Coordinates of C-alpha atoms in Angstrom, one line a residue:
M20 CA -38.0 74.3 -63.3
S21 CA -40.1 71.9 -61.1
D22 CA -41.7 73.5 -58.3
H23 CA -40.7 70.7 -56.0
A24 CA -37.4 71.2 -54.2
L25 CA -34.9 69.2 -51.8
L26 CA -33.3 71.0 -48.9
L27 CA -30.7 69.0 -47.2
A28 CA -30.1 70.1 -43.4
N29 CA -27.0 69.7 -41.1
L30 CA -26.0 70.9 -37.9
G31 CA -23.7 73.8 -38.7
S32 CA -20.3 75.2 -38.0
P33 CA -18.5 78.7 -36.8
R34 CA -17.8 80.8 -39.6
S35 CA -14.1 80.5 -38.8
T36 CA -11.8 79.5 -36.1
S37 CA -11.6 82.8 -34.2
V38 CA -12.9 82.8 -30.6
N39 CA -15.6 85.5 -31.5
D40 CA -17.1 83.4 -34.3
V41 CA -16.8 80.1 -32.1
R42 CA -18.5 81.9 -29.2
R43 CA -21.3 83.4 -31.4
Y44 CA -21.8 79.7 -32.7
L45 CA -21.9 78.3 -29.6
N46 CA -24.2 80.8 -27.8
Q47 CA -26.9 80.2 -31.0
F48 CA -26.3 76.3 -30.3
L49 CA -26.4 76.1 -26.6
M50 CA -29.3 78.7 -26.3
D51 CA -31.7 76.3 -28.3
P52 CA -34.1 75.0 -25.7
Y53 CA -34.0 71.7 -27.6
V54 CA -30.6 71.2 -27.0
I55 CA -30.3 72.5 -23.4
D56 CA -33.9 71.8 -22.2
I57 CA -34.3 74.1 -19.1
P58 CA -36.0 77.3 -18.4
W59 CA -34.6 80.2 -20.2
P60 CA -33.2 82.2 -17.2
L61 CA -31.4 79.0 -16.2
R62 CA -30.3 78.3 -19.8
R63 CA -28.8 82.0 -20.2
L64 CA -26.9 81.7 -17.1
L65 CA -25.6 78.2 -17.7
V66 CA -24.6 79.3 -21.3
G67 CA -23.0 82.5 -20.0
L68 CA -21.1 80.3 -17.8
I69 CA -19.9 77.9 -20.5
L70 CA -19.0 80.7 -22.6
I71 CA -16.4 82.0 -20.3
N72 CA -13.7 79.6 -21.5
R73 CA -15.1 77.2 -23.8
P74 CA -15.0 79.3 -27.1
A75 CA -11.2 79.3 -26.8
K76 CA -10.7 75.7 -26.3
S77 CA -13.0 74.8 -29.0
A78 CA -11.4 77.4 -31.3
E79 CA -8.2 75.7 -30.8
A80 CA -10.1 72.1 -31.5
Y81 CA -11.7 73.5 -34.6
A82 CA -8.3 75.1 -35.7
S83 CA -6.6 71.4 -35.5
I84 CA -9.1 70.2 -38.0
W85 CA -10.1 73.1 -40.4
W86 CA -9.5 73.0 -44.0
P87 CA -8.5 75.6 -46.4
E88 CA -11.9 75.8 -47.8
G89 CA -13.2 76.1 -44.5
S90 CA -15.2 74.0 -42.0
P91 CA -15.1 70.4 -42.8
L92 CA -18.8 69.8 -42.1
V93 CA -19.8 72.6 -44.5
V94 CA -17.6 71.7 -47.1
I95 CA -18.5 68.0 -47.2
S96 CA -22.3 68.9 -46.9
Q97 CA -22.0 71.2 -49.8
R98 CA -20.1 68.5 -51.9
L99 CA -22.8 66.1 -50.9
T100 CA -25.6 68.5 -51.9
D101 CA -23.6 69.2 -55.4
A102 CA -23.5 65.2 -55.7
V103 CA -27.2 65.0 -55.1
R104 CA -28.4 67.7 -57.2
P105 CA -28.1 66.0 -60.7
L106 CA -30.0 63.1 -59.4
W107 CA -33.1 64.9 -57.9
P108 CA -35.5 65.1 -60.9
H109 CA -38.0 67.5 -59.3
G110 CA -36.4 70.8 -58.9
P111 CA -33.5 72.6 -57.1
V112 CA -31.5 71.0 -54.5
S113 CA -30.2 73.4 -51.5
L114 CA -28.3 73.1 -48.4
A115 CA -29.0 74.7 -45.0
M116 CA -27.4 74.8 -41.6
R117 CA -29.5 74.9 -38.2
Y118 CA -26.9 77.0 -36.8
G119 CA -24.7 79.5 -38.4
E120 CA -25.0 79.9 -42.4
P121 CA -26.5 79.3 -44.7
S122 CA -29.6 79.2 -42.5
I123 CA -32.7 77.3 -42.9
S124 CA -34.6 80.4 -43.0
T125 CA -32.4 81.9 -45.8
R126 CA -32.7 78.8 -48.0
L127 CA -36.5 78.6 -47.5
L128 CA -36.9 82.3 -48.3
E129 CA -35.0 81.7 -51.5
L130 CA -36.8 78.6 -52.7
A131 CA -40.1 80.4 -52.2
K132 CA -38.9 83.4 -54.5
Q133 CA -37.9 80.8 -57.1
G134 CA -41.8 79.4 -57.3
V135 CA -41.1 76.5 -55.2
K136 CA -44.4 75.0 -53.7
T137 CA -43.0 71.9 -52.0
V138 CA -40.0 71.4 -50.2
T139 CA -38.6 67.8 -49.2
F140 CA -36.9 68.7 -45.9
A141 CA -34.0 66.1 -45.2
P142 CA -32.4 66.6 -41.8
L143 CA -28.8 64.8 -42.3
Y144 CA -29.4 62.7 -39.2
P145 CA -30.1 58.9 -39.3
Q146 CA -31.3 58.7 -35.6
F147 CA -34.1 60.7 -34.1
A148 CA -33.3 63.2 -31.3
D149 CA -35.2 66.6 -30.4
S150 CA -31.9 68.5 -30.4
T151 CA -31.2 67.4 -34.1
I152 CA -34.3 66.8 -36.0
T153 CA -37.2 68.4 -33.9
T154 CA -35.2 71.7 -33.6
A155 CA -34.4 71.8 -37.5
I156 CA -38.3 71.1 -38.3
K157 CA -39.4 73.4 -35.8
E158 CA -37.1 76.2 -37.4
A159 CA -38.2 75.4 -40.8
E160 CA -41.9 75.6 -39.7
H161 CA -41.3 78.7 -37.9
C162 CA -39.9 80.4 -41.0
I163 CA -43.0 79.3 -43.1
K164 CA -45.4 80.6 -40.6
K165 CA -43.6 83.7 -40.0
N166 CA -43.2 84.7 -43.5
N167 CA -46.3 83.5 -44.7
L168 CA -44.7 81.1 -47.2
A169 CA -46.9 78.9 -49.5
L170 CA -44.7 76.0 -49.1
K171 CA -45.5 72.5 -48.3
L172 CA -42.7 70.6 -46.1
N173 CA -42.3 66.7 -46.7
I174 CA -40.3 65.6 -43.9
V175 CA -37.7 62.9 -44.4
K176 CA -38.0 60.5 -41.4
P177 CA -35.1 59.1 -39.3
F178 CA -33.5 56.6 -41.6
Y179 CA -31.7 54.7 -39.0
A180 CA -32.8 51.4 -40.2
D181 CA -33.4 51.9 -43.6
P182 CA -31.8 49.2 -45.9
I183 CA -30.7 51.8 -48.2
Y184 CA -28.8 53.7 -45.3
I185 CA -27.4 50.6 -43.9
K186 CA -26.0 49.1 -47.2
A187 CA -24.3 52.6 -47.8
L188 CA -22.5 52.5 -44.2
A189 CA -21.8 49.0 -44.7
K190 CA -20.0 50.0 -48.3
S191 CA -18.1 52.9 -46.7
A192 CA -16.4 50.6 -44.0
E193 CA -15.7 47.6 -46.4
T194 CA -12.1 48.6 -47.2
E195 CA -11.1 48.9 -43.6
L196 CA -13.1 45.7 -42.4
Q197 CA -11.2 43.5 -45.1
K198 CA -8.0 44.4 -43.3
D199 CA -6.6 42.9 -40.0
F200 CA -8.2 44.6 -37.0
D201 CA -8.8 43.7 -33.5
H202 CA -12.0 45.3 -32.7
L203 CA -14.7 47.9 -34.3
L204 CA -16.1 50.6 -32.1
L205 CA -19.2 52.3 -33.3
S206 CA -19.2 55.9 -31.3
F207 CA -22.4 57.8 -31.6
H208 CA -22.8 61.1 -30.3
G209 CA -24.1 61.1 -26.8
L210 CA -27.3 62.7 -25.4
P211 CA -28.4 63.4 -21.6
E212 CA -30.3 60.7 -20.2
S213 CA -33.2 63.2 -19.4
H214 CA -33.9 63.7 -23.3
L215 CA -34.7 60.0 -23.5
K216 CA -36.8 59.8 -20.6
K217 CA -38.7 62.9 -21.6
L218 CA -39.8 61.2 -24.8
D219 CA -40.6 58.0 -23.4
P220 CA -44.3 57.5 -24.3
T221 CA -44.6 54.7 -21.4
G222 CA -42.9 56.9 -18.9
S223 CA -41.1 54.1 -17.5
H224 CA -39.2 52.0 -20.3
C225 CA -36.3 54.0 -21.3
L226 CA -33.3 53.1 -19.2
S227 CA -35.2 51.1 -16.9
D228 CA -32.6 48.0 -17.3
K229 CA -29.5 47.3 -19.5
S230 CA -31.9 45.3 -22.0
C231 CA -34.4 48.4 -22.4
C232 CA -33.2 49.3 -26.2
A233 CA -33.4 45.6 -27.3
T234 CA -37.1 45.3 -25.7
A235 CA -38.2 48.4 -26.9
S236 CA -41.9 48.7 -28.4
Q237 CA -42.3 50.5 -31.7
A238 CA -43.8 53.4 -29.9
V239 CA -40.7 53.8 -27.9
L240 CA -38.6 53.0 -30.8
D241 CA -39.8 55.8 -32.8
T242 CA -38.4 58.5 -30.3
C243 CA -35.6 56.8 -28.5
Y244 CA -32.2 57.9 -29.7
R245 CA -30.4 55.3 -27.9
A246 CA -32.6 52.5 -29.2
Q247 CA -32.2 53.6 -32.6
C248 CA -28.4 53.9 -32.3
M249 CA -28.4 50.2 -31.0
R250 CA -30.6 49.2 -34.0
S251 CA -28.2 51.0 -36.5
A252 CA -25.5 49.3 -35.1
E253 CA -26.9 45.9 -35.3
L254 CA -27.9 46.1 -38.8
F255 CA -24.7 47.5 -39.9
A256 CA -22.8 44.6 -38.0
Q257 CA -25.1 42.1 -39.8
A258 CA -24.6 43.9 -43.2
A259 CA -20.8 43.9 -42.7
G260 CA -20.7 40.3 -41.6
L261 CA -19.3 41.1 -38.0
R262 CA -19.4 38.7 -35.4
P263 CA -20.7 40.2 -32.0
E264 CA -17.5 40.0 -30.3
Q265 CA -15.8 42.1 -33.1
W266 CA -17.7 45.5 -32.4
S267 CA -19.2 47.3 -29.5
V268 CA -21.3 50.6 -29.3
A269 CA -20.2 53.9 -27.2
F270 CA -21.3 57.4 -26.9
Q271 CA -19.4 60.7 -27.0
S272 CA -19.5 64.3 -26.5
R273 CA -20.5 64.7 -23.0
L274 CA -21.1 68.4 -21.9
G275 CA -21.9 69.2 -18.3
R276 CA -22.3 67.5 -15.1
N277 CA -25.9 65.7 -15.8
K278 CA -25.9 62.0 -16.6
W279 CA -25.5 61.1 -20.1
I280 CA -26.1 57.9 -22.2
E281 CA -23.4 55.1 -21.7
P282 CA -21.3 53.5 -22.3
Y283 CA -18.9 56.5 -22.7
T284 CA -16.5 56.4 -25.8
D285 CA -13.4 57.9 -23.8
A286 CA -13.8 55.2 -21.1
T287 CA -14.4 52.4 -23.6
L288 CA -11.4 53.4 -25.5
K289 CA -9.1 52.9 -22.4
E290 CA -11.0 49.9 -21.5
L291 CA -10.4 48.3 -25.0
A292 CA -6.6 49.1 -24.6
A293 CA -6.7 47.7 -21.4
R294 CA -8.2 44.3 -22.9
G295 CA -5.4 43.8 -25.2
V296 CA -6.8 45.4 -28.3
K297 CA -3.9 46.8 -30.3
K298 CA -5.6 47.9 -33.8
L299 CA -9.0 49.6 -33.1
L300 CA -11.4 50.9 -35.9
V301 CA -13.6 53.4 -35.0
M302 CA -16.6 54.8 -37.0
S303 CA -19.5 57.3 -36.3
P304 CA -22.8 56.0 -37.5
A305 CA -24.4 59.1 -35.9
F306 CA -22.8 61.4 -38.4
V307 CA -23.2 61.5 -42.3
A308 CA -20.3 64.2 -42.8
D309 CA -16.9 64.3 -40.8
C310 CA -16.9 67.2 -38.5
I311 CA -15.1 68.4 -35.3
E312 CA -16.8 65.2 -33.3
T313 CA -15.3 62.7 -35.7
L314 CA -11.9 64.4 -36.8
E315 CA -10.8 66.0 -33.6
E316 CA -12.7 64.2 -30.8
L317 CA -12.0 60.7 -32.1
G318 CA -9.4 61.3 -34.7
I319 CA -7.1 63.2 -32.3
E320 CA -8.2 63.2 -28.8
G321 CA -9.6 59.6 -29.1
R322 CA -6.2 58.4 -30.7
E323 CA -4.3 60.0 -28.0
E324 CA -6.4 58.3 -25.3
F325 CA -6.3 54.8 -26.8
L326 CA -2.6 55.0 -27.5
A327 CA -1.8 56.2 -23.9
A328 CA -3.8 53.5 -22.5
G329 CA -1.7 50.8 -24.4
G330 CA -3.4 50.6 -27.8
E331 CA -1.2 50.7 -30.9
E332 CA -3.1 51.8 -33.8
L333 CA -6.6 53.7 -34.0
V334 CA -8.2 53.9 -37.4
L335 CA -10.9 56.6 -38.1
I336 CA -13.3 55.2 -40.8
P337 CA -14.5 58.3 -42.5
C338 CA -18.3 59.1 -42.5
L339 CA -20.4 58.7 -45.4
N340 CA -19.3 62.1 -46.6
A341 CA -20.1 63.0 -50.3
E342 CA -19.3 59.6 -51.8
Q343 CA -21.4 58.9 -55.0
H344 CA -22.9 55.8 -53.5
W345 CA -24.0 57.8 -50.5
A346 CA -25.5 60.5 -52.6
Q347 CA -27.4 57.9 -54.5
A348 CA -28.7 56.4 -51.5
L349 CA -29.5 59.7 -49.8
T350 CA -31.4 60.7 -53.1
Q351 CA -33.7 57.5 -53.0
I352 CA -34.3 57.9 -49.2
C353 CA -35.7 61.3 -50.1
E354 CA -37.3 60.3 -53.1
N355 CA -39.3 57.6 -51.0
T356 CA -40.7 60.7 -48.9
T357 CA -42.2 62.5 -52.0
D358 CA -45.9 62.1 -52.5

């Protein structure tokens, strides 16, 4: 077997829909300083307060979308890994989760024991954010250093504008886009505005005005999540042949009282219905696998909000998931990272 492995990494999921398992998962996730970037004592206090009531509510949400095989995110990610495995010619292909199991450390230790020397490490997030990509990379680097592993990491960069990704994204939506619809909403996961401003190399560009993403320099674009989301949306719309008035962008999954990047998805759903949109398509280009944020937050809660506001039909377009064309595209993206 070759000594060059491919390790795919996604966010993770609770082990089950029990309140205790959800609480354990949320504690690990929310205590990550790249997710809530405040000093540890304040983060511990804040997370402790969140964990009083949120685990029960989240457990109910997970239960509404849970599959017989387990968490949709984990099941789909494993199916994708299985689809990529025969396409990767260099060695073993494995899957890890940043939170929960199988952990990044577990997988790296397994690969090292197999004699692997190089790992192409692919965080499965098209757009860059500290709370997704940076924390996954730091976890991998920490494991290698802590265990003195003789592993070289090749990091797959954010592929938000990669033509291979854009083509796969357009293909995933083509069936629904060929049908009649009034509007397409591209709903990306949100982030606190502070996360963007902290990474702004100029210290003054991000969120300075409504057109900041359109005028971002390459230095800003390299680390600005919102600008990368906007770029993905624009390139997708071009590839799909959409007119500007046929689509829009919003951001979901707000948590806490801090200001998050706008426009908000829940408010946008209501505004679109009020504007007379009856059949709405929704897709989530920030996710490559369907998960609680797509299946429950958009497919259940979002649909209820849209219908209550006067809309008639909300169609959730599945993520790229484990479709063969996406497995092939992802393999090529990863191949382009190898030395």
